[in-house]
């Protein structure tokens, strides 16, 4: 036990940028295993602390831990080779892995908690600085370890530390990671759904029924209680992924049930992506419309959370692509309108959507389209290096084409019915759609253009380009409304 205790102690010392004191010749492979167990215990503890109930064990989290340990051992081997001491590879690996566990528990977790507090207090700059410090601390740990192994060679030790950091840390910029303990979002969403149904059954309908002019020909209470069955059936109907290539999964969300235009749009989107983008069997529609309540799950935040969580389990989280298409009205304070009178449904804020997308396992590649007035307000909450975000309007502009007399919104027609029937490139389709909408707005002499927005990166565009080359040739799909507009 002596060498093992010494390795853990030295791992803590290196975490605080001090030289190890133990004899690097003594520890062997068993010391590395002991450090691995310590790392597992720390990850389980942090996962439990940082997740909300109900919790669950996540297989991908254990795979993340083993992959990180392997990268750490590879970095240790490099340090030992550069120090011309390959015989101490296991010792260096054990100390580095113990330092990994100590760094996460004693440095990165407290800095993360402090960053959250600073951000909520309005100090976003200081919070960002702490986040960067927590990420770069591992580089300092590698410098301390390299200086111990190469005490008389400053330049070589710094180079060795940089290489070890690149091997052990940089791959996680591309590899999706997970904790071994996380919240069971499907179970949490179902609990939320049951709670929502209970509250609606208790008082919501009574208040709605007292309002003049509200008419409905369905039982609202029964509709809410039917949601788990309807959504479960829709999820069960999804087909297994096709192995050996990137698969596209689509969720289409029609938020406002007072106008057929939004239902028309998502029903057409479902057909378009199934036929032209090889997503057949991988499309899920959530729609608020009195005519579809017996066949489609409702477009609610709860149902969206469950759908995202369940689809994430079916996807290859590192390879497949999720396309989320949302269409509804939007407000100037950036709420996506969710309504089916008389149900008291929650509106969707940008933070709500970002949280719903934090699935287990984490889906890396995403395309998110928000078609609503003021939808540019969703961009900051959704953007990252592996997500393409498209919105129908700037954060301070309205979009056009909804209403009882419309069969499809202007942006929906331009992007879905026109552009995506001409190209399978989402960025190219956005450019074409944006130009079309601008022409229509000029023709109608709108006071302000909607100015559709896009945010992208080389990573997501490279992934989408590689994926679309695998798509089979397909004929255009003309738009046909599910429900025609009022005469």
GROMACS .gro file of C-alpha atoms in nm:
model
  487
    1UNK     CA    1   0.000   0.000   0.000
    2UNK     CA    2   0.298   0.232   0.058
    3UNK     CA    3   0.373   0.309  -0.309
    4UNK     CA    4   0.004   0.346  -0.388
    5UNK     CA    5  -0.052   0.598  -0.108
    6UNK     CA    6   0.260   0.778  -0.223
    7UNK     CA    7   0.129   0.798  -0.580
    8UNK     CA    8  -0.202   0.951  -0.466
    9UNK     CA    9  -0.016   1.198  -0.245
   10UNK     CA   10   0.211   1.291  -0.534
   11UNK     CA   11  -0.092   1.331  -0.761
   12UNK     CA   12  -0.234   1.587  -0.517
   13UNK     CA   13   0.103   1.763  -0.496
   14UNK     CA   14   0.125   1.791  -0.875
   15UNK     CA   15  -0.232   1.923  -0.882
   16UNK     CA   16  -0.109   2.217  -0.674
   17UNK     CA   17   0.194   2.252  -0.904
   18UNK     CA   18   0.447   2.101  -0.661
   19UNK     CA   19   0.711   1.836  -0.733
   20UNK     CA   20   0.632   1.472  -0.647
   21UNK     CA   21   0.838   1.329  -0.361
   22UNK     CA   22   0.801   0.954  -0.411
   23UNK     CA   23   1.042   0.714  -0.578
   24UNK     CA   24   0.914   0.675  -0.938
   25UNK     CA   25   1.074   0.332  -0.966
   26UNK     CA   26   0.853   0.170  -0.701
   27UNK     CA   27   0.495   0.208  -0.837
   28UNK     CA   28   0.385  -0.042  -1.102
   29UNK     CA   29   0.066  -0.118  -1.292
   30UNK     CA   30  -0.126  -0.178  -0.967
   31UNK     CA   31  -0.067   0.186  -0.873
   32UNK     CA   32  -0.224   0.298  -1.201
   33UNK     CA   33  -0.527   0.076  -1.127
   34UNK     CA   34  -0.554   0.235  -0.783
   35UNK     CA   35  -0.549   0.580  -0.940
   36UNK     CA   36  -0.818   0.466  -1.183
   37UNK     CA   37  -1.038   0.357  -0.892
   38UNK     CA   38  -0.979   0.693  -0.723
   39UNK     CA   39  -1.073   0.871  -1.047
   40UNK     CA   40  -1.393   0.662  -1.071
   41UNK     CA   41  -1.493   0.749  -0.714
   42UNK     CA   42  -1.434   1.120  -0.776
   43UNK     CA   43  -1.638   1.111  -1.097
   44UNK     CA   44  -1.925   0.931  -0.922
   45UNK     CA   45  -1.917   1.187  -0.638
   46UNK     CA   46  -1.915   1.487  -0.871
   47UNK     CA   47  -2.180   1.333  -1.095
   48UNK     CA   48  -2.405   1.284  -0.792
   49UNK     CA   49  -2.348   1.639  -0.665
   50UNK     CA   50  -2.395   1.810  -1.001
   51UNK     CA   51  -2.705   1.620  -1.121
   52UNK     CA   52  -3.064   1.655  -1.011
   53UNK     CA   53  -3.284   1.358  -0.919
   54UNK     CA   54  -3.393   1.120  -1.056
   55UNK     CA   55  -3.036   1.005  -1.128
   56UNK     CA   56  -2.908   0.717  -1.335
   57UNK     CA   57  -2.580   0.547  -1.424
   58UNK     CA   58  -2.463   0.633  -1.774
   59UNK     CA   59  -2.262   0.379  -1.972
   60UNK     CA   60  -2.112   0.648  -2.191
   61UNK     CA   61  -1.980   0.814  -1.875
   62UNK     CA   62  -1.780   0.503  -1.783
   63UNK     CA   63  -1.652   0.486  -2.141
   64UNK     CA   64  -1.549   0.854  -2.109
   65UNK     CA   65  -1.354   0.775  -1.792
   66UNK     CA   66  -1.171   0.480  -1.952
   67UNK     CA   67  -1.091   0.684  -2.263
   68UNK     CA   68  -0.957   0.972  -2.052
   69UNK     CA   69  -0.746   0.731  -1.846
   70UNK     CA   70  -0.602   0.580  -2.166
   71UNK     CA   71  -0.514   0.925  -2.302
   72UNK     CA   72  -0.352   1.013  -1.968
   73UNK     CA   73  -0.144   0.694  -1.980
   74UNK     CA   74  -0.039   0.776  -2.337
   75UNK     CA   75   0.068   1.125  -2.227
   76UNK     CA   76   0.263   0.968  -1.937
   77UNK     CA   77   0.438   0.731  -2.175
   78UNK     CA   78   0.541   1.029  -2.388
   79UNK     CA   79   0.680   1.215  -2.086
   80UNK     CA   80   0.874   0.909  -1.972
   81UNK     CA   81   1.016   0.854  -2.320
   82UNK     CA   82   1.125   1.216  -2.354
   83UNK     CA   83   1.290   1.189  -2.012
   84UNK     CA   84   1.465   0.871  -2.140
   85UNK     CA   85   1.311   0.675  -1.851
   86UNK     CA   86   1.056   0.442  -2.014
   87UNK     CA   87   1.068   0.205  -1.716
   88UNK     CA   88   0.873   0.453  -1.500
   89UNK     CA   89   0.580   0.490  -1.741
   90UNK     CA   90   0.336   0.322  -1.502
   91UNK     CA   91   0.448   0.546  -1.214
   92UNK     CA   92   0.414   0.864  -1.420
   93UNK     CA   93   0.076   0.743  -1.549
   94UNK     CA   94  -0.046   0.666  -1.196
   95UNK     CA   95   0.061   1.008  -1.067
   96UNK     CA   96  -0.093   1.184  -1.369
   97UNK     CA   97  -0.422   0.997  -1.327
   98UNK     CA   98  -0.432   1.072  -0.954
   99UNK     CA   99  -0.369   1.434  -1.048
  100UNK     CA  100  -0.660   1.416  -1.295
  101UNK     CA  101  -0.894   1.312  -1.016
  102UNK     CA  102  -0.756   1.571  -0.773
  103UNK     CA  103  -0.769   1.850  -1.034
  104UNK     CA  104  -1.136   1.780  -1.111
  105UNK     CA  105  -1.234   1.766  -0.742
  106UNK     CA  106  -1.011   2.034  -0.588
  107UNK     CA  107  -0.957   2.283  -0.873
  108UNK     CA  108  -1.204   2.258  -1.161
  109UNK     CA  109  -1.521   2.190  -0.961
  110UNK     CA  110  -1.472   2.481  -0.716
  111UNK     CA  111  -1.381   2.712  -1.006
  112UNK     CA  112  -1.694   2.600  -1.193
  113UNK     CA  113  -1.913   2.672  -0.887
  114UNK     CA  114  -1.751   3.014  -0.848
  115UNK     CA  115  -1.800   3.088  -1.220
  116UNK     CA  116  -2.172   3.008  -1.195
  117UNK     CA  117  -2.205   3.239  -0.894
  118UNK     CA  118  -2.020   3.520  -1.072
  119UNK     CA  119  -2.233   3.480  -1.385
  120UNK     CA  120  -2.558   3.493  -1.189
  121UNK     CA  121  -2.425   3.804  -1.011
  122UNK     CA  122  -2.373   3.977  -1.346
  123UNK     CA  123  -1.994   3.934  -1.367
  124UNK     CA  124  -1.985   3.744  -1.696
  125UNK     CA  125  -1.626   3.846  -1.774
  126UNK     CA  126  -1.490   3.717  -1.444
  127UNK     CA  127  -1.693   3.397  -1.482
  128UNK     CA  128  -1.546   3.337  -1.827
  129UNK     CA  129  -1.196   3.395  -1.689
  130UNK     CA  130  -1.250   3.127  -1.424
  131UNK     CA  131  -1.377   2.883  -1.685
  132UNK     CA  132  -1.064   2.939  -1.893
  133UNK     CA  133  -0.844   2.901  -1.584
  134UNK     CA  134  -1.010   2.569  -1.497
  135UNK     CA  135  -0.947   2.442  -1.850
  136UNK     CA  136  -0.584   2.560  -1.861
  137UNK     CA  137  -0.498   2.432  -1.512
  138UNK     CA  138  -0.431   2.088  -1.656
  139UNK     CA  139  -0.160   2.241  -1.876
  140UNK     CA  140   0.006   2.378  -1.562
  141UNK     CA  141  -0.017   2.031  -1.405
  142UNK     CA  142   0.157   1.885  -1.709
  143UNK     CA  143   0.429   2.150  -1.679
  144UNK     CA  144   0.486   2.059  -1.312
  145UNK     CA  145   0.510   1.689  -1.401
  146UNK     CA  146   0.745   1.753  -1.693
  147UNK     CA  147   0.971   1.979  -1.485
  148UNK     CA  148   0.999   1.697  -1.229
  149UNK     CA  149   1.108   1.451  -1.498
  150UNK     CA  150   1.333   1.697  -1.685
  151UNK     CA  151   1.459   1.935  -1.415
  152UNK     CA  152   1.765   2.056  -1.603
  153UNK     CA  153   1.605   2.099  -1.947
  154UNK     CA  154   1.356   2.386  -1.935
  155UNK     CA  155   1.279   2.407  -2.306
  156UNK     CA  156   1.240   2.031  -2.343
  157UNK     CA  157   1.019   2.011  -2.034
  158UNK     CA  158   0.787   2.284  -2.164
  159UNK     CA  159   0.766   2.114  -2.503
  160UNK     CA  160   0.698   1.779  -2.336
  161UNK     CA  161   0.424   1.937  -2.122
  162UNK     CA  162   0.260   2.093  -2.429
  163UNK     CA  163   0.263   1.760  -2.614
  164UNK     CA  164   0.126   1.575  -2.310
  165UNK     CA  165  -0.150   1.835  -2.276
  166UNK     CA  166  -0.236   1.802  -2.645
  167UNK     CA  167  -0.265   1.423  -2.612
  168UNK     CA  168  -0.463   1.413  -2.287
  169UNK     CA  169  -0.687   1.721  -2.314
  170UNK     CA  170  -0.738   1.843  -2.669
  171UNK     CA  171  -0.922   1.531  -2.799
  172UNK     CA  172  -1.209   1.622  -2.565
  173UNK     CA  173  -1.278   1.924  -2.782
  174UNK     CA  174  -1.416   1.676  -3.038
  175UNK     CA  175  -1.510   1.365  -2.837
  176UNK     CA  176  -1.851   1.389  -2.664
  177UNK     CA  177  -1.804   1.332  -2.290
  178UNK     CA  178  -2.045   1.236  -2.013
  179UNK     CA  179  -2.046   1.183  -1.638
  180UNK     CA  180  -2.111   0.829  -1.506
  181UNK     CA  181  -2.402   0.971  -1.304
  182UNK     CA  182  -2.648   1.212  -1.463
  183UNK     CA  183  -3.011   1.308  -1.434
  184UNK     CA  184  -3.253   1.065  -1.597
  185UNK     CA  185  -3.414   1.327  -1.817
  186UNK     CA  186  -3.678   1.094  -1.956
  187UNK     CA  187  -3.797   1.005  -1.606
  188UNK     CA  188  -3.777   1.369  -1.495
  189UNK     CA  189  -3.978   1.482  -1.795
  190UNK     CA  190  -4.242   1.215  -1.729
  191UNK     CA  191  -4.269   1.330  -1.367
  192UNK     CA  192  -4.308   1.687  -1.496
  193UNK     CA  193  -4.575   1.572  -1.740
  194UNK     CA  194  -4.769   1.397  -1.466
  195UNK     CA  195  -4.743   1.705  -1.245
  196UNK     CA  196  -4.855   1.927  -1.532
  197UNK     CA  197  -5.152   1.702  -1.600
  198UNK     CA  198  -5.251   1.704  -1.231
  199UNK     CA  199  -5.236   2.082  -1.210
  200UNK     CA  200  -5.440   2.120  -1.528
  201UNK     CA  201  -5.699   1.873  -1.403
  202UNK     CA  202  -5.723   2.067  -1.079
  203UNK     CA  203  -5.774   2.429  -1.176
  204UNK     CA  204  -5.645   2.527  -1.519
  205UNK     CA  205  -5.950   2.419  -1.713
  206UNK     CA  206  -6.188   2.589  -1.476
  207UNK     CA  207  -6.017   2.924  -1.526
  208UNK     CA  208  -6.005   2.876  -1.903
  209UNK     CA  209  -6.369   2.774  -1.923
  210UNK     CA  210  -6.474   3.099  -1.757
  211UNK     CA  211  -6.315   3.306  -2.033
  212UNK     CA  212  -6.562   3.413  -2.302
  213UNK     CA  213  -6.519   3.292  -2.657
  214UNK     CA  214  -6.320   2.976  -2.578
  215UNK     CA  215  -6.463   2.674  -2.757
  216UNK     CA  216  -6.314   2.326  -2.786
  217UNK     CA  217  -6.449   1.991  -2.892
  218UNK     CA  218  -6.209   1.768  -2.698
  219UNK     CA  219  -6.168   1.673  -2.334
  220UNK     CA  220  -5.861   1.870  -2.221
  221UNK     CA  221  -5.799   1.655  -1.916
  222UNK     CA  222  -5.812   1.333  -2.116
  223UNK     CA  223  -5.586   1.485  -2.380
  224UNK     CA  224  -5.315   1.558  -2.125
  225UNK     CA  225  -5.337   1.212  -1.976
  226UNK     CA  226  -5.313   1.063  -2.326
  227UNK     CA  227  -4.978   1.230  -2.395
  228UNK     CA  228  -4.746   0.958  -2.256
  229UNK     CA  229  -4.924   0.698  -2.471
  230UNK     CA  230  -4.922   0.913  -2.786
  231UNK     CA  231  -4.559   1.015  -2.747
  232UNK     CA  232  -4.453   0.662  -2.655
  233UNK     CA  233  -4.618   0.526  -2.967
  234UNK     CA  234  -4.448   0.788  -3.184
  235UNK     CA  235  -4.109   0.705  -3.034
  236UNK     CA  236  -4.166   0.331  -3.068
  237UNK     CA  237  -4.246   0.383  -3.437
  238UNK     CA  238  -3.895   0.517  -3.504
  239UNK     CA  239  -3.675   0.277  -3.697
  240UNK     CA  240  -3.329   0.158  -3.583
  241UNK     CA  241  -3.039   0.360  -3.718
  242UNK     CA  242  -2.859   0.243  -4.030
  243UNK     CA  243  -2.509   0.135  -3.924
  244UNK     CA  244  -2.193   0.241  -4.100
  245UNK     CA  245  -2.292   0.600  -4.178
  246UNK     CA  246  -2.426   0.920  -4.026
  247UNK     CA  247  -2.805   0.912  -3.979
  248UNK     CA  248  -3.033   1.216  -3.973
  249UNK     CA  249  -3.296   1.235  -3.697
  250UNK     CA  250  -3.566   1.503  -3.717
  251UNK     CA  251  -3.805   1.654  -3.464
  252UNK     CA  252  -4.059   1.899  -3.609
  253UNK     CA  253  -4.245   2.117  -3.358
  254UNK     CA  254  -4.558   2.324  -3.437
  255UNK     CA  255  -4.622   2.544  -3.134
  256UNK     CA  256  -4.941   2.740  -3.195
  257UNK     CA  257  -5.263   2.543  -3.238
  258UNK     CA  258  -5.479   2.840  -3.333
  259UNK     CA  259  -5.354   2.850  -3.695
  260UNK     CA  260  -5.318   2.566  -3.944
  261UNK     CA  261  -5.011   2.725  -4.101
  262UNK     CA  262  -4.778   2.577  -3.838
  263UNK     CA  263  -4.921   2.228  -3.862
  264UNK     CA  264  -4.894   2.245  -4.243
  265UNK     CA  265  -4.530   2.341  -4.211
  266UNK     CA  266  -4.419   2.059  -3.980
  267UNK     CA  267  -4.617   1.794  -4.169
  268UNK     CA  268  -4.449   1.905  -4.490
  269UNK     CA  269  -4.107   1.921  -4.319
  270UNK     CA  270  -4.156   1.562  -4.199
  271UNK     CA  271  -4.224   1.444  -4.555
  272UNK     CA  272  -3.943   1.653  -4.705
  273UNK     CA  273  -3.670   1.530  -4.471
  274UNK     CA  274  -3.792   1.172  -4.495
  275UNK     CA  275  -3.788   1.173  -4.876
  276UNK     CA  276  -3.505   1.404  -4.980
  277UNK     CA  277  -3.273   1.371  -4.681
  278UNK     CA  278  -3.295   0.997  -4.615
  279UNK     CA  279  -3.456   1.040  -4.271
  280UNK     CA  280  -3.744   0.801  -4.328
  281UNK     CA  281  -3.826   0.626  -4.001
  282UNK     CA  282  -3.629   0.886  -3.805
  283UNK     CA  283  -3.882   1.173  -3.801
  284UNK     CA  284  -4.098   1.271  -3.503
  285UNK     CA  285  -4.371   1.538  -3.527
  286UNK     CA  286  -4.505   1.729  -3.226
  287UNK     CA  287  -4.801   1.947  -3.321
  288UNK     CA  288  -5.063   2.161  -3.150
  289UNK     CA  289  -5.374   2.150  -3.364
  290UNK     CA  290  -5.728   2.040  -3.276
  291UNK     CA  291  -5.741   1.822  -3.588
  292UNK     CA  292  -5.431   1.618  -3.499
  293UNK     CA  293  -5.469   1.556  -3.127
  294UNK     CA  294  -5.555   1.188  -3.179
  295UNK     CA  295  -5.258   1.118  -3.407
  296UNK     CA  296  -4.977   1.353  -3.303
  297UNK     CA  297  -4.827   1.418  -2.958
  298UNK     CA  298  -4.871   1.775  -2.845
  299UNK     CA  299  -4.594   2.029  -2.903
  300UNK     CA  300  -4.515   2.105  -2.539
  301UNK     CA  301  -4.185   2.166  -2.364
  302UNK     CA  302  -4.232   1.844  -2.166
  303UNK     CA  303  -4.295   1.635  -2.477
  304UNK     CA  304  -3.999   1.799  -2.649
  305UNK     CA  305  -3.770   1.712  -2.357
  306UNK     CA  306  -3.883   1.350  -2.360
  307UNK     CA  307  -3.852   1.324  -2.739
  308UNK     CA  308  -3.500   1.465  -2.738
  309UNK     CA  309  -3.393   1.238  -2.454
  310UNK     CA  310  -3.537   0.924  -2.617
  311UNK     CA  311  -3.398   1.001  -2.963
  312UNK     CA  312  -3.053   1.071  -2.815
  313UNK     CA  313  -3.051   0.714  -2.681
  314UNK     CA  314  -3.129   0.574  -3.026
  315UNK     CA  315  -2.868   0.785  -3.206
  316UNK     CA  316  -2.496   0.736  -3.234
  317UNK     CA  317  -2.415   1.049  -3.029
  318UNK     CA  318  -2.079   1.111  -3.197
  319UNK     CA  319  -2.180   1.035  -3.556
  320UNK     CA  320  -2.550   1.105  -3.622
  321UNK     CA  321  -2.712   1.445  -3.681
  322UNK     CA  322  -3.016   1.587  -3.502
  323UNK     CA  323  -3.234   1.838  -3.688
  324UNK     CA  324  -3.483   2.028  -3.473
  325UNK     CA  325  -3.736   2.243  -3.664
  326UNK     CA  326  -3.959   2.470  -3.455
  327UNK     CA  327  -4.228   2.695  -3.600
  328UNK     CA  328  -4.475   2.920  -3.419
  329UNK     CA  329  -4.531   3.280  -3.319
  330UNK     CA  330  -4.254   3.455  -3.126
  331UNK     CA  331  -4.251   3.749  -2.888
  332UNK     CA  332  -4.020   4.047  -2.851
  333UNK     CA  333  -3.889   3.903  -2.522
  334UNK     CA  334  -3.791   3.585  -2.712
  335UNK     CA  335  -4.059   3.339  -2.610
  336UNK     CA  336  -4.172   3.074  -2.857
  337UNK     CA  337  -4.550   3.064  -2.842
  338UNK     CA  338  -4.692   2.726  -2.733
  339UNK     CA  339  -5.070   2.714  -2.726
  340UNK     CA  340  -5.373   2.491  -2.772
  341UNK     CA  341  -5.668   2.654  -2.602
  342UNK     CA  342  -5.777   2.598  -2.334
  343UNK     CA  343  -5.461   2.416  -2.218
  344UNK     CA  344  -5.232   2.635  -1.999
  345UNK     CA  345  -4.909   2.536  -2.173
  346UNK     CA  346  -4.563   2.670  -2.087
  347UNK     CA  347  -4.395   2.903  -2.336
  348UNK     CA  348  -4.040   2.816  -2.447
  349UNK     CA  349  -3.753   3.051  -2.371
  350UNK     CA  350  -3.405   3.015  -2.526
  351UNK     CA  351  -3.268   2.876  -2.198
  352UNK     CA  352  -3.548   2.616  -2.190
  353UNK     CA  353  -3.456   2.492  -2.537
  354UNK     CA  354  -3.085   2.486  -2.457
  355UNK     CA  355  -3.154   2.283  -2.143
  356UNK     CA  356  -3.377   2.038  -2.330
  357UNK     CA  357  -3.093   1.974  -2.574
  358UNK     CA  358  -2.860   1.867  -2.289
  359UNK     CA  359  -2.944   1.501  -2.333
  360UNK     CA  360  -2.778   1.185  -2.206
  361UNK     CA  361  -2.584   1.083  -2.404
  362UNK     CA  362  -2.496   1.424  -2.543
  363UNK     CA  363  -2.576   1.466  -2.914
  364UNK     CA  364  -2.284   1.643  -3.076
  365UNK     CA  365  -2.402   1.736  -3.427
  366UNK     CA  366  -2.717   1.950  -3.441
  367UNK     CA  367  -2.909   2.167  -3.688
  368UNK     CA  368  -3.167   2.389  -3.519
  369UNK     CA  369  -3.417   2.599  -3.713
  370UNK     CA  370  -3.641   2.841  -3.521
  371UNK     CA  371  -3.906   2.992  -3.749
  372UNK     CA  372  -4.078   3.267  -3.552
  373UNK     CA  373  -4.081   3.641  -3.501
  374UNK     CA  374  -3.780   3.766  -3.303
  375UNK     CA  375  -3.628   3.415  -3.324
  376UNK     CA  376  -3.275   3.555  -3.353
  377UNK     CA  377  -3.296   3.586  -2.975
  378UNK     CA  378  -3.246   3.209  -2.952
  379UNK     CA  379  -2.903   3.208  -3.118
  380UNK     CA  380  -2.677   3.289  -2.823
  381UNK     CA  381  -2.829   3.015  -2.607
  382UNK     CA  382  -2.794   2.749  -2.877
  383UNK     CA  383  -2.471   2.822  -3.063
  384UNK     CA  384  -2.160   2.606  -3.027
  385UNK     CA  385  -1.889   2.463  -3.249
  386UNK     CA  386  -2.095   2.162  -3.359
  387UNK     CA  387  -2.437   2.326  -3.402
  388UNK     CA  388  -2.584   2.510  -3.701
  389UNK     CA  389  -2.855   2.755  -3.587
  390UNK     CA  390  -3.094   2.917  -3.836
  391UNK     CA  391  -3.365   3.167  -3.742
  392UNK     CA  392  -3.635   3.329  -3.952
  393UNK     CA  393  -3.572   3.677  -3.814
  394UNK     CA  394  -3.333   3.897  -3.625
  395UNK     CA  395  -3.374   3.918  -3.248
  396UNK     CA  396  -3.553   4.253  -3.288
  397UNK     CA  397  -3.752   4.186  -3.608
  398UNK     CA  398  -4.077   4.012  -3.696
  399UNK     CA  399  -4.112   3.749  -3.966
  400UNK     CA  400  -4.405   3.714  -4.204
  401UNK     CA  401  -4.653   3.472  -4.355
  402UNK     CA  402  -4.847   3.333  -4.060
  403UNK     CA  403  -5.219   3.383  -4.003
  404UNK     CA  404  -5.544   3.206  -4.080
  405UNK     CA  405  -5.519   3.297  -4.448
  406UNK     CA  406  -5.173   3.140  -4.494
  407UNK     CA  407  -5.087   2.781  -4.574
  408UNK     CA  408  -4.715   2.811  -4.494
  409UNK     CA  409  -4.499   3.090  -4.350
  410UNK     CA  410  -4.279   3.292  -4.582
  411UNK     CA  411  -3.960   3.155  -4.432
  412UNK     CA  412  -4.101   2.801  -4.429
  413UNK     CA  413  -4.188   2.828  -4.797
  414UNK     CA  414  -3.852   2.982  -4.889
  415UNK     CA  415  -3.637   2.744  -4.683
  416UNK     CA  416  -3.831   2.416  -4.697
  417UNK     CA  417  -4.044   2.423  -5.011
  418UNK     CA  418  -3.809   2.620  -5.236
  419UNK     CA  419  -3.444   2.612  -5.124
  420UNK     CA  420  -3.424   2.258  -4.983
  421UNK     CA  421  -3.583   2.126  -5.301
  422UNK     CA  422  -3.295   2.279  -5.494
  423UNK     CA  423  -3.003   2.188  -5.266
  424UNK     CA  424  -2.925   1.951  -4.981
  425UNK     CA  425  -2.684   2.202  -4.824
  426UNK     CA  426  -2.842   2.375  -4.526
  427UNK     CA  427  -2.611   2.682  -4.543
  428UNK     CA  428  -2.679   2.720  -4.917
  429UNK     CA  429  -3.051   2.673  -4.858
  430UNK     CA  430  -3.041   2.947  -4.595
  431UNK     CA  431  -2.876   3.190  -4.840
  432UNK     CA  432  -3.139   3.118  -5.104
  433UNK     CA  433  -3.425   3.140  -4.855
  434UNK     CA  434  -3.296   3.465  -4.707
  435UNK     CA  435  -3.277   3.622  -5.053
  436UNK     CA  436  -3.628   3.502  -5.143
  437UNK     CA  437  -3.779   3.637  -4.823
  438UNK     CA  438  -3.607   3.970  -4.886
  439UNK     CA  439  -3.758   3.987  -5.235
  440UNK     CA  440  -4.108   3.908  -5.104
  441UNK     CA  441  -4.076   4.168  -4.827
  442UNK     CA  442  -3.966   4.431  -5.079
  443UNK     CA  443  -4.258   4.343  -5.308
  444UNK     CA  444  -4.504   4.375  -5.020
  445UNK     CA  445  -4.333   4.697  -4.907
  446UNK     CA  446  -4.286   4.578  -4.550
  447UNK     CA  447  -4.162   4.854  -4.320
  448UNK     CA  448  -3.878   4.638  -4.185
  449UNK     CA  449  -3.718   4.327  -4.329
  450UNK     CA  450  -3.706   4.020  -4.106
  451UNK     CA  451  -3.336   3.955  -4.183
  452UNK     CA  452  -3.306   3.577  -4.121
  453UNK     CA  453  -2.996   3.478  -3.923
  454UNK     CA  454  -2.749   3.189  -3.929
  455UNK     CA  455  -2.462   3.091  -3.702
  456UNK     CA  456  -2.227   2.812  -3.802
  457UNK     CA  457  -1.871   2.678  -3.776
  458UNK     CA  458  -1.625   2.489  -3.991
  459UNK     CA  459  -1.680   2.178  -3.780
  460UNK     CA  460  -2.055   2.150  -3.833
  461UNK     CA  461  -2.038   2.256  -4.198
  462UNK     CA  462  -1.767   1.998  -4.265
  463UNK     CA  463  -1.977   1.730  -4.096
  464UNK     CA  464  -2.289   1.826  -4.293
  465UNK     CA  465  -2.097   1.833  -4.621
  466UNK     CA  466  -1.957   1.485  -4.559
  467UNK     CA  467  -2.305   1.356  -4.465
  468UNK     CA  468  -2.490   1.505  -4.761
  469UNK     CA  469  -2.251   1.337  -5.005
  470UNK     CA  470  -2.401   1.006  -4.889
  471UNK     CA  471  -2.759   1.110  -4.970
  472UNK     CA  472  -2.922   0.926  -5.260
  473UNK     CA  473  -3.058   1.127  -5.551
  474UNK     CA  474  -3.416   1.239  -5.490
  475UNK     CA  475  -3.681   1.431  -5.678
  476UNK     CA  476  -3.816   1.760  -5.538
  477UNK     CA  477  -4.123   1.735  -5.317
  478UNK     CA  478  -4.380   2.007  -5.400
  479UNK     CA  479  -4.548   2.169  -5.103
  480UNK     CA  480  -4.904   2.054  -5.040
  481UNK     CA  481  -5.087   2.182  -4.730
  482UNK     CA  482  -5.232   1.932  -4.487
  483UNK     CA  483  -5.512   2.183  -4.425
  484UNK     CA  484  -5.599   2.452  -4.679
  485UNK     CA  485  -5.628   2.816  -4.577
  486UNK     CA  486  -5.961   2.983  -4.522
  487UNK     CA  487  -6.121   3.102  -4.851
   0.00000   0.00000   0.00000
